[in-house]
XYZ file of C-alpha atoms in Angstrom:
656
model
C -47.743 -23.396 -1.502
C -46.750 -21.509 -4.410
C -43.622 -20.762 -3.337
C -42.741 -24.046 -2.317
C -43.861 -25.829 -5.838
C -41.682 -23.506 -7.858
C -38.965 -24.382 -5.514
C -39.218 -27.877 -6.335
C -39.664 -26.324 -9.878
C -35.986 -25.324 -10.296
C -34.607 -28.320 -8.674
C -35.356 -29.655 -12.783
C -32.239 -29.927 -15.030
C -33.304 -27.511 -17.158
C -30.290 -28.674 -19.760
C -32.481 -30.774 -22.962
C -35.029 -27.397 -23.453
C -35.416 -26.572 -27.118
C -34.977 -23.152 -26.365
C -31.665 -23.032 -24.388
C -28.780 -20.436 -24.288
C -25.868 -22.440 -23.192
C -22.592 -20.500 -22.029
C -19.192 -22.001 -21.518
C -17.889 -21.112 -18.263
C -13.846 -21.465 -17.999
C -11.566 -20.900 -15.250
C -7.539 -19.890 -16.568
C -9.235 -20.679 -19.957
C -10.323 -24.302 -19.292
C -13.586 -25.401 -19.026
C -15.326 -26.209 -15.866
C -18.791 -25.857 -16.328
C -21.882 -23.351 -17.697
C -24.981 -21.423 -17.613
C -28.071 -22.543 -19.738
C -30.846 -20.706 -20.159
C -34.117 -20.804 -20.904
C -37.199 -18.345 -21.153
C -40.471 -21.734 -19.955
C -42.880 -19.070 -20.097
C -43.435 -15.688 -20.881
C -41.082 -13.331 -19.410
C -39.352 -15.030 -17.293
C -35.823 -15.865 -17.665
C -34.448 -19.322 -16.024
C -30.804 -19.951 -15.908
C -28.532 -23.124 -14.986
C -25.746 -22.366 -14.024
C -22.528 -24.625 -12.285
C -19.152 -25.094 -12.614
C -16.656 -27.906 -10.881
C -13.091 -26.379 -9.525
C -11.620 -28.819 -7.978
C -14.004 -30.988 -6.076
C -15.673 -27.625 -5.392
C -17.642 -24.733 -7.236
C -21.755 -23.095 -7.636
C -24.655 -24.846 -7.998
C -27.995 -21.763 -8.877
C -30.161 -22.699 -9.938
C -32.767 -19.668 -10.602
C -35.021 -18.184 -11.824
C -36.566 -14.040 -12.487
C -38.326 -12.217 -13.927
C -38.328 -7.825 -15.235
C -40.616 -5.201 -15.288
C -40.363 -2.933 -18.070
C -37.462 -0.816 -16.070
C -35.406 -3.820 -16.780
C -36.408 -3.765 -13.062
C -36.219 -7.745 -10.749
C -39.805 -7.769 -9.526
C -39.435 -11.681 -9.009
C -36.198 -13.833 -8.710
C -36.467 -17.322 -7.090
C -33.378 -18.956 -6.363
C -30.888 -22.372 -4.730
C -28.255 -24.634 -4.661
C -24.696 -24.604 -3.388
C -21.596 -22.168 -2.479
C -18.408 -22.469 -3.548
C -17.816 -24.415 -0.764
C -20.613 -27.012 -1.528
C -22.891 -24.675 1.884
C -27.144 -24.340 1.000
C -28.748 -22.013 -0.010
C -31.707 -21.014 -1.096
C -32.806 -16.848 -1.606
C -35.854 -15.140 -2.331
C -37.074 -11.907 -3.910
C -40.991 -10.440 -4.495
C -42.338 -7.484 -5.462
C -46.732 -7.266 -4.753
C -49.136 -5.258 -6.981
C -48.952 -2.731 -3.358
C -45.101 -1.683 -4.646
C -43.985 -4.211 -1.355
C -40.238 -5.527 -2.061
C -39.725 -8.298 -0.186
C -37.076 -10.732 0.444
C -34.898 -13.179 2.270
C -30.920 -14.978 1.927
C -28.901 -17.300 4.411
C -27.259 -13.540 5.594
C -30.676 -11.582 5.819
C -33.943 -10.312 5.238
C -35.685 -7.379 4.538
C -38.563 -5.899 3.166
C -39.077 -1.752 1.196
C -41.548 0.420 -0.685
C -38.407 1.650 -2.488
C -37.832 1.135 -6.357
C -34.227 -0.268 -7.059
C -32.758 -3.414 -8.532
C -32.422 -6.069 -5.961
C -29.099 -7.958 -6.093
C -29.002 -11.857 -5.022
C -26.697 -12.247 -2.843
C -25.651 -15.801 -4.923
C -26.468 -14.702 -9.215
C -25.604 -16.334 -11.379
C -23.525 -14.641 -13.654
C -26.426 -13.618 -16.896
C -26.920 -10.245 -13.896
C -24.522 -8.912 -14.224
C -25.857 -8.383 -17.931
C -29.864 -7.873 -16.774
C -28.172 -5.095 -14.639
C -26.464 -3.389 -16.848
C -29.773 -3.620 -19.215
C -30.978 -1.868 -16.234
C -29.544 0.724 -16.272
C -29.118 0.965 -19.741
C -32.865 2.698 -19.390
C -32.298 4.322 -16.018
C -32.019 8.196 -16.079
C -28.688 8.736 -16.102
C -27.465 5.212 -16.129
C -27.882 4.990 -12.859
C -29.735 2.932 -9.854
C -30.258 2.668 -6.637
C -30.073 -0.679 -4.840
C -31.754 -2.378 -3.030
C -30.781 -4.342 0.111
C -29.027 -0.947 -0.366
C -26.254 0.929 -2.501
C -25.762 2.607 -6.495
C -24.591 0.922 -9.593
C -24.045 3.545 -12.457
C -22.676 1.883 -16.602
C -20.267 3.515 -18.145
C -19.472 2.013 -21.948
C -16.069 1.876 -23.596
C -15.077 -0.763 -26.210
C -16.832 -2.152 -29.023
C -15.550 -5.549 -30.568
C -17.023 -7.178 -33.587
C -17.275 -10.976 -33.115
C -18.534 -12.701 -36.870
C -21.057 -9.659 -37.293
C -22.229 -9.517 -34.009
C -21.307 -5.851 -32.417
C -20.271 -6.345 -28.707
C -19.727 -3.614 -26.694
C -17.667 -3.101 -22.596
C -20.504 -1.912 -20.170
C -18.701 -1.259 -17.190
C -20.641 -1.467 -14.217
C -19.449 0.966 -11.000
C -20.941 0.620 -7.395
C -20.438 -3.763 -7.844
C -16.908 -3.889 -6.406
C -13.619 -2.283 -5.514
C -13.227 -1.879 -9.427
C -15.944 -1.367 -12.198
C -17.706 -5.249 -13.060
C -17.201 -6.329 -16.683
C -20.134 -7.011 -19.142
C -20.373 -7.798 -22.556
C -23.361 -7.012 -24.444
C -24.265 -7.360 -27.982
C -25.908 -5.616 -30.669
C -29.394 -7.463 -29.586
C -28.546 -6.078 -25.989
C -27.812 -9.085 -24.838
C -25.853 -10.764 -22.778
C -22.228 -11.825 -24.559
C -19.688 -12.531 -21.069
C -18.904 -11.718 -17.995
C -14.423 -11.984 -17.642
C -12.193 -11.597 -14.684
C -8.677 -12.050 -14.499
C -8.960 -16.122 -13.771
C -12.761 -16.398 -15.048
C -14.253 -16.020 -18.407
C -18.844 -16.909 -18.999
C -18.903 -16.036 -22.583
C -21.117 -18.353 -25.733
C -18.709 -20.814 -27.222
C -18.946 -18.726 -30.819
C -17.557 -16.439 -28.892
C -14.729 -18.063 -27.448
C -12.109 -17.040 -30.519
C -12.351 -13.787 -30.117
C -11.906 -14.032 -25.973
C -8.125 -12.695 -26.848
C -9.851 -9.378 -28.104
C -12.182 -8.824 -24.620
C -10.041 -9.183 -22.698
C -6.716 -6.760 -23.965
C -9.844 -4.324 -24.409
C -11.582 -5.077 -20.305
C -7.391 -4.807 -19.695
C -7.079 -1.975 -20.958
C -9.502 -0.385 -19.716
C -9.066 -1.497 -16.080
C -5.167 -0.248 -16.529
C -6.360 3.001 -17.435
C -8.305 3.313 -13.960
C -5.843 1.711 -11.830
C -3.028 4.510 -13.674
C -5.151 7.221 -11.964
C -6.225 5.278 -9.080
C -1.522 5.491 -8.797
C -1.529 8.900 -9.943
C -3.547 10.299 -7.078
C -2.568 8.821 -3.944
C 1.164 8.309 -4.600
C 3.325 11.067 -2.758
C 6.933 11.172 -4.538
C 8.988 13.849 -2.650
C 10.749 16.274 -3.993
C 13.632 15.595 -1.960
C 14.906 14.464 1.381
C 11.943 12.869 2.958
C 12.833 12.448 6.851
C 10.864 10.849 9.253
C 11.258 12.032 12.460
C 10.120 10.424 17.002
C 9.956 6.846 15.471
C 9.412 3.931 18.192
C 11.800 1.969 15.655
C 11.562 -1.813 16.013
C 14.561 -4.289 15.549
C 13.929 -7.495 13.075
C 17.589 -8.661 13.558
C 17.960 -7.934 18.232
C 13.839 -7.985 17.888
C 13.957 -4.260 20.020
C 12.851 -1.720 19.832
C 14.350 1.933 20.981
C 12.552 5.806 21.196
C 13.215 8.729 19.687
C 14.218 7.603 16.115
C 15.208 9.615 13.306
C 15.411 8.652 9.131
C 16.696 9.988 6.381
C 15.585 8.508 3.052
C 16.815 9.816 -0.511
C 14.649 8.916 -3.333
C 13.928 5.280 -2.521
C 17.239 3.961 -0.521
C 17.733 4.911 3.177
C 20.336 7.208 4.318
C 21.267 7.086 7.441
C 18.848 5.606 10.653
C 20.463 8.182 14.025
C 18.351 9.480 17.633
C 16.501 12.112 16.454
C 19.184 14.485 17.567
C 21.860 13.198 16.052
C 20.642 14.052 12.213
C 20.455 17.602 11.108
C 16.648 18.163 9.003
C 18.179 18.895 4.940
C 16.964 22.086 3.778
C 14.889 19.738 0.367
C 13.530 17.099 3.572
C 9.931 16.232 4.015
C 9.126 15.766 7.608
C 7.039 12.881 8.476
C 6.987 12.691 12.533
C 6.020 10.067 13.490
C 4.945 10.573 16.741
C 5.879 7.910 18.152
C 4.643 5.808 15.867
C 5.691 2.604 15.688
C 7.869 2.179 12.931
C 8.601 -1.494 11.142
C 10.308 -2.783 7.736
C 7.638 -3.374 5.008
C 5.418 -7.085 5.795
C 5.462 -9.718 3.275
C 2.804 -11.539 1.989
C 4.349 -14.864 0.505
C 1.560 -16.681 0.128
C -0.147 -14.663 -2.713
C -2.801 -14.629 -6.414
C -2.904 -11.427 -8.186
C -5.825 -9.974 -9.086
C -8.093 -6.520 -8.883
C -6.432 -4.591 -6.492
C -4.490 -6.765 -4.507
C -2.276 -4.563 -4.776
C -4.039 -1.812 -3.367
C -4.774 -4.334 0.111
C -1.549 -4.658 0.539
C -0.241 -1.087 0.215
C -3.208 -0.207 2.439
C -1.987 -2.689 4.900
C 1.643 -2.373 5.411
C 2.928 -5.396 3.016
C 5.614 -4.205 0.714
C 7.022 -7.194 -0.973
C 4.920 -10.252 -1.836
C 5.259 -13.762 -3.433
C 2.756 -14.436 -6.310
C 2.024 -18.092 -5.793
C 0.614 -19.151 -9.651
C -1.087 -16.926 -11.565
C -1.444 -15.735 -15.493
C 1.470 -16.230 -16.516
C 2.050 -13.368 -18.724
C -0.577 -10.953 -17.475
C 1.047 -11.657 -14.006
C 4.330 -10.123 -16.462
C 2.713 -7.706 -17.060
C 1.668 -6.367 -13.854
C 4.443 -7.098 -11.973
C 6.030 -4.248 -15.214
C 3.112 -2.061 -13.693
C 3.464 -2.105 -10.098
C 7.042 -1.653 -10.639
C 6.556 2.049 -12.920
C 4.074 2.654 -10.200
C 1.157 2.878 -12.779
C 0.152 0.480 -10.494
C -0.958 0.439 -6.955
C 1.222 -2.639 -5.149
C 4.067 -4.322 -3.666
C 7.215 -5.561 -4.842
C 6.903 -9.502 -5.771
C 8.953 -12.588 -6.332
C 6.920 -14.272 -8.667
C 6.429 -18.212 -7.916
C 5.649 -20.071 -11.474
C 2.680 -23.299 -11.038
C 3.718 -26.750 -12.647
C 0.698 -29.298 -12.938
C -0.324 -33.247 -13.935
C -2.182 -33.520 -15.485
C -6.378 -34.596 -14.943
C -9.897 -34.078 -14.928
C -8.332 -31.949 -11.367
C -6.106 -29.755 -12.741
C -5.500 -26.994 -10.878
C -6.473 -24.001 -13.504
C -3.295 -23.411 -15.107
C -1.779 -24.326 -19.220
C 1.334 -25.860 -17.932
C 0.835 -29.039 -17.018
C 3.863 -32.005 -17.837
C 3.727 -36.027 -17.845
C 6.806 -36.852 -19.082
C 10.536 -35.275 -17.872
C 11.092 -32.847 -21.009
C 8.221 -31.188 -20.030
C 9.022 -30.601 -16.989
C 12.562 -29.738 -17.869
C 10.526 -27.264 -19.864
C 8.704 -25.655 -17.129
C 11.551 -25.277 -14.942
C 13.171 -23.225 -18.225
C 10.289 -21.069 -19.186
C 9.972 -19.620 -15.883
C 13.462 -19.641 -15.564
C 14.040 -17.715 -18.306
C 11.848 -15.745 -17.713
C 13.061 -14.256 -13.699
C 10.782 -16.505 -11.345
C 12.229 -17.555 -9.031
C 11.005 -20.971 -7.748
C 8.274 -23.105 -8.893
C 5.446 -24.043 -7.192
C 4.229 -28.559 -7.973
C 0.897 -28.632 -7.817
C -1.963 -31.417 -6.778
C -2.333 -33.017 -9.561
C 1.342 -33.123 -10.246
C 3.372 -37.347 -10.455
C 5.069 -37.393 -7.015
C 7.853 -39.512 -9.073
C 8.516 -36.153 -11.779
C 9.691 -34.293 -8.256
C 12.798 -34.584 -8.782
C 13.451 -34.605 -12.001
C 12.008 -30.460 -11.390
C 14.011 -29.966 -8.223
C 16.413 -31.356 -9.366
C 16.515 -28.786 -12.941
C 14.966 -25.505 -10.769
C 18.307 -25.762 -8.531
C 20.466 -26.221 -12.044
C 18.985 -22.561 -12.219
C 19.549 -21.575 -9.063
C 14.950 -22.092 -8.171
C 13.776 -22.736 -4.728
C 11.229 -26.248 -5.518
C 7.834 -25.664 -3.360
C 4.362 -26.462 -3.345
C 1.329 -28.192 -2.743
C 2.584 -32.199 -1.934
C 0.845 -33.662 -4.744
C -1.785 -36.084 -4.510
C -0.113 -39.717 -4.116
C 2.639 -39.195 -2.071
C 3.088 -37.220 1.755
C 5.624 -34.775 2.768
C 8.700 -35.929 4.131
C 8.534 -37.927 0.652
C 8.787 -33.943 -1.307
C 10.754 -32.984 0.837
C 13.377 -35.670 0.061
C 12.392 -35.484 -3.893
C 13.824 -32.276 -3.691
C 11.036 -29.689 -2.358
C 12.407 -27.144 -0.228
C 9.158 -25.727 0.827
C 5.647 -27.083 1.180
C 2.372 -24.507 1.393
C -0.301 -25.191 3.314
C -0.406 -26.211 7.101
C -2.336 -29.632 6.467
C -0.191 -31.497 4.313
C 2.587 -31.579 8.002
C -0.296 -32.717 8.871
C -1.276 -35.576 5.751
C 2.104 -35.878 6.247
C 0.712 -38.628 9.429
C -2.396 -40.593 7.518
C -0.925 -41.767 4.394
C -3.728 -43.015 3.881
C -5.958 -40.123 2.746
C -3.525 -40.887 -0.451
C -5.925 -38.481 -2.605
C -5.393 -34.818 -2.015
C -6.721 -33.254 -5.103
C -9.819 -32.891 -4.019
C -11.621 -30.266 -1.530
C -10.972 -34.331 0.925
C -7.914 -32.104 1.412
C -9.366 -29.751 3.857
C -12.670 -31.633 5.279
C -10.413 -34.722 6.105
C -8.128 -32.205 8.179
C -10.578 -31.526 11.382
C -11.473 -35.906 11.829
C -7.722 -36.057 11.433
C -6.308 -34.215 14.412
C -9.003 -35.363 16.913
C -7.127 -38.746 16.675
C -3.899 -37.434 16.214
C -1.519 -37.881 18.861
C 1.421 -34.371 19.527
C 3.439 -36.348 22.050
C 3.355 -39.518 19.433
C 6.423 -38.971 18.866
C 7.112 -39.827 15.030
C 6.192 -35.766 15.061
C 9.044 -35.037 17.306
C 10.945 -36.913 14.593
C 9.853 -35.442 11.466
C 10.025 -31.612 13.964
C 14.127 -32.751 13.232
C 13.235 -34.430 9.399
C 12.399 -30.874 8.584
C 14.694 -28.401 10.753
C 17.803 -31.260 9.189
C 16.538 -30.257 5.878
C 16.016 -26.455 5.769
C 12.155 -26.974 4.680
C 9.975 -23.865 5.014
C 6.429 -23.988 5.453
C 3.909 -21.373 4.290
C 1.512 -22.203 6.583
C -1.714 -20.178 5.852
C -3.856 -21.062 8.367
C -5.221 -17.358 8.177
C -7.034 -19.952 4.940
C -8.306 -22.897 7.519
C -9.797 -20.804 10.436
C -11.768 -19.583 7.746
C -13.062 -22.781 6.955
C -12.860 -24.249 10.065
C -14.052 -21.414 12.161
C -15.991 -20.253 9.951
C -19.690 -20.057 9.103
C -21.872 -20.284 5.530
C -23.243 -16.568 6.958
C -20.500 -14.880 7.913
C -18.140 -12.629 7.262
C -13.948 -14.512 6.726
C -12.441 -14.370 11.330
C -9.882 -12.178 9.003
C -12.429 -9.357 7.691
C -14.933 -9.407 10.577
C -13.214 -6.181 12.681
C -14.051 -4.062 9.057
C -16.621 -5.809 7.281
C -19.033 -3.034 7.848
C -16.469 -0.526 7.164
C -17.051 -2.815 3.281
C -19.151 -0.315 0.473
C -22.720 -2.536 0.768
C -22.659 -4.830 -2.215
C -18.907 -6.328 -1.691
C -19.652 -6.682 1.706
C -22.403 -8.922 0.536
C -20.303 -10.697 -0.817
C -17.676 -11.434 2.086
C -20.856 -13.303 4.330
C -20.178 -16.495 2.984
C -16.687 -19.018 2.415
C -16.461 -20.964 4.677
C -17.231 -25.571 4.964
C -20.975 -27.040 6.397
C -19.841 -28.967 9.339
C -21.107 -32.346 9.431
C -23.902 -32.885 11.919
C -22.212 -35.302 14.275
C -18.197 -32.926 13.403
C -18.868 -29.946 15.226
C -16.913 -31.175 18.005
C -14.111 -32.274 15.832
C -14.057 -29.410 14.193
C -14.174 -26.544 17.182
C -10.836 -28.246 17.699
C -10.238 -28.139 14.757
C -7.989 -24.378 14.662
C -6.447 -25.211 18.293
C -5.232 -27.997 16.377
C -3.501 -26.763 14.268
C -2.474 -23.578 16.422
C -0.899 -25.820 19.082
C 0.928 -27.220 15.937
C 2.664 -24.085 14.477
C 3.484 -22.751 17.922
C 5.615 -26.946 17.838
C 7.282 -26.651 14.348
C 8.493 -23.522 15.044
C 9.809 -24.237 18.627
C 11.325 -26.680 16.686
C 13.484 -25.016 14.124
C 11.868 -24.919 11.682
C 11.210 -22.172 9.189
C 8.045 -19.847 8.121
C 7.336 -17.471 6.584
C 3.236 -15.328 6.747
C 1.476 -16.233 3.580
C -2.341 -15.303 3.241
C -3.806 -17.023 0.560
C -7.073 -15.422 0.581
C -8.522 -10.931 1.109
C -4.942 -9.863 0.108
C -3.489 -7.929 3.301
C -6.181 -7.836 6.037
C -5.894 -11.020 5.628
C -1.492 -11.210 6.339
C -2.909 -9.375 9.766
C -5.097 -12.306 10.780
C -2.128 -14.537 9.863
C 0.189 -12.889 11.891
C -3.079 -12.491 15.318
C -2.147 -16.608 15.066
C 1.428 -17.150 15.275
C 0.771 -14.275 18.721
C -2.195 -16.364 19.701
C -0.491 -20.314 18.786
C 1.828 -18.081 21.219
C 5.179 -17.148 19.487
C 5.873 -13.630 20.765
C 5.203 -10.971 19.006
C 8.073 -9.854 17.867
C 9.117 -13.216 17.186
C 5.895 -12.647 14.854
C 7.544 -9.782 13.828
C 10.491 -11.057 12.206
C 9.026 -14.082 10.642
C 6.708 -11.223 8.339
C 9.935 -8.817 7.718
C 13.461 -10.145 7.882
C 12.562 -13.779 7.943
C 11.201 -14.024 3.903
C 13.916 -11.751 2.403
C 16.758 -13.617 4.305
C 14.604 -17.087 2.230
C 14.049 -15.620 -1.086
C 17.458 -14.238 -1.223
C 17.296 -10.602 -0.890
C 18.165 -9.592 2.246
C 20.578 -7.237 0.809
C 17.990 -4.497 -0.269
C 15.027 -5.219 2.944
C 13.851 -7.201 6.024
C 16.015 -4.019 7.944
C 15.623 -0.176 8.397
C 18.946 -0.271 7.856
C 20.730 2.557 5.541
C 21.336 1.060 1.744
C 18.122 -0.900 1.788
C 15.651 0.596 0.342
C 13.055 2.423 2.387
C 10.251 -0.167 2.104
C 8.443 0.954 6.099
C 5.009 1.354 7.219
C 4.715 3.201 10.251
C 1.940 1.595 13.280
C -0.732 4.271 15.400
C -0.027 1.228 18.061
C 1.966 -1.234 19.319
C 2.264 -4.581 18.064
C 4.686 -6.441 20.680
C 1.997 -5.810 23.863
C -0.769 -6.209 21.205
C -0.235 -8.720 17.016
C -4.154 -6.900 16.674
C -2.961 -3.132 16.280
C -0.710 -4.322 12.943
C -4.161 -3.739 11.347
C -3.206 0.054 12.537
C -1.283 0.798 9.781
C -0.586 4.732 9.361
C 1.298 5.389 6.702
C 2.827 2.959 4.228
C 6.172 3.072 2.459
C 7.854 2.029 -0.734
C 11.102 2.655 -2.069
C 11.187 6.695 -0.535
C 7.241 6.872 -2.294
C 4.029 7.402 0.665
C 1.000 5.572 1.001
C -1.838 7.167 2.943
C -3.913 3.476 4.610
C -6.790 5.466 5.323
C -7.134 7.369 1.656
C -6.927 4.391 -0.522
C -10.025 3.240 1.963
C -11.804 5.881 1.184
C -11.030 5.707 -2.539
C -12.131 1.898 -3.213
C -16.126 2.812 -1.677
C -14.750 2.296 2.100
C -16.269 3.937 5.011
C -14.161 6.127 7.035
C -11.986 4.422 9.999
């Protein structure tokens, strides 16, 4: 009964209490929610944390107690996760020293000492952990249920008389997690690439805090790149490879590839190439050699670039980001001071309103729309991406200006219009397969919220693929040379996932992730509404049937993940194969097709003399089984060699 009463108390809003401290939650600099802290009882901290991201977002009501060492003795929380799935969580250490915990992904008990890290915690809990680490011997602590965290201190920043200190916690994520504490030891801010939680009075120094974090992050990335980039001193000769040609869809064994610098010099049978005196030889031992993979739907942050190289992705397309920092990150990728692929940039243009996406490029007039296009063109972007709150009346304005400047146009189909009208107004490409389906349901008008996903399962159950309207629309897309970036892996994760399991893309490897990261991946699916189980069960098969029909009808597909970098791209290709697209054609879609569509076929897309030495050696045969694409043995980007297994271990993953 005691715990029931406590959980009920968590449901009482905390706003309005006299001793409340309210932090501001921002996404990309835009206000999105709040984190309110109170002390309702001596020794008890209560938090109400909530934010809204276009209809999605966490709501966490938590309270906890700590011992003298700063370790949790009790933690209780309830609310919903980002996808609005309910959860509850409880941890308690009793008088005998036995710790017990239960949440939606695990339960257990132990007598071991340690810091319990909740499965669902508000940002403030990173400050709690930082303070406990400051008290711990050697600034290291065992974590419960498993793992270890350690702390390093960094830069100091003065904020109106308060000294703020940067602390970096390792052992939580693939990279150190940054937390700012003030001179009283209280949490001043938790900030990452996209997300900021800090007190409103500290907003004037946010840019300075971000610069300090970025400097620390870039130093970390530079060390990783220096340690794991192999640069041959002379020529590089790959021997005994089984080479795949995306043009002819054929393979030929016993093939050698000679590389000097960043370019391919010669491709020929093994017997026809003599090794230069300065050549370093890589014996492929019959492994499958194919051009570097593409992921055309990414939003780069953290170690996404590293996971791309682990997965054999040597070319990526960023589909919306914080523009100036992304331009700097792309320069680091190109310079080799941060690991990542070659990047094509797509700049987002959004409209106005409360459901507008997290960007400061928001326009509501033709003049502003054209100015946004010009900024992107002037800064080397290849295309613009229209987003969901953008006015349908301005699509043609953007398309005309973009085409005038040599840029492509793509995006979400904006709310209150549909795919055919979007293409007729000048769009060259559509992101996400669900917008193709919604073309046939004009009553679904407002697609700015998560309804654009959740309505999909029910509408698929109502749709007849034999309806002549579908064949006619496929022909329309083909005739307009419209490209589709389906992101089928995202839709699978939503409709075929389970809120307490890893997304399907990560299930083959989730047990190799660091313990704490693994727990963070066990969430991310839409909860199936009661009575809708049958509709949701047929959603993914219906989407794959649609994808196959679009491919067979001549619509150009390009693979994008829009999720966990690298491994999600592998799953996207597996889904294409499962949909019935022949594996050789799937590999062409993942290599040559994006190079053609995005105008870089001269340098990428095939393993041909004169082209960039971007390629992947796979320990298997993805022509027979597309899941073998996960077995990347070596990745080459511009003749530089990367060992995926070594990179995984550097990020804290268990050996393959």
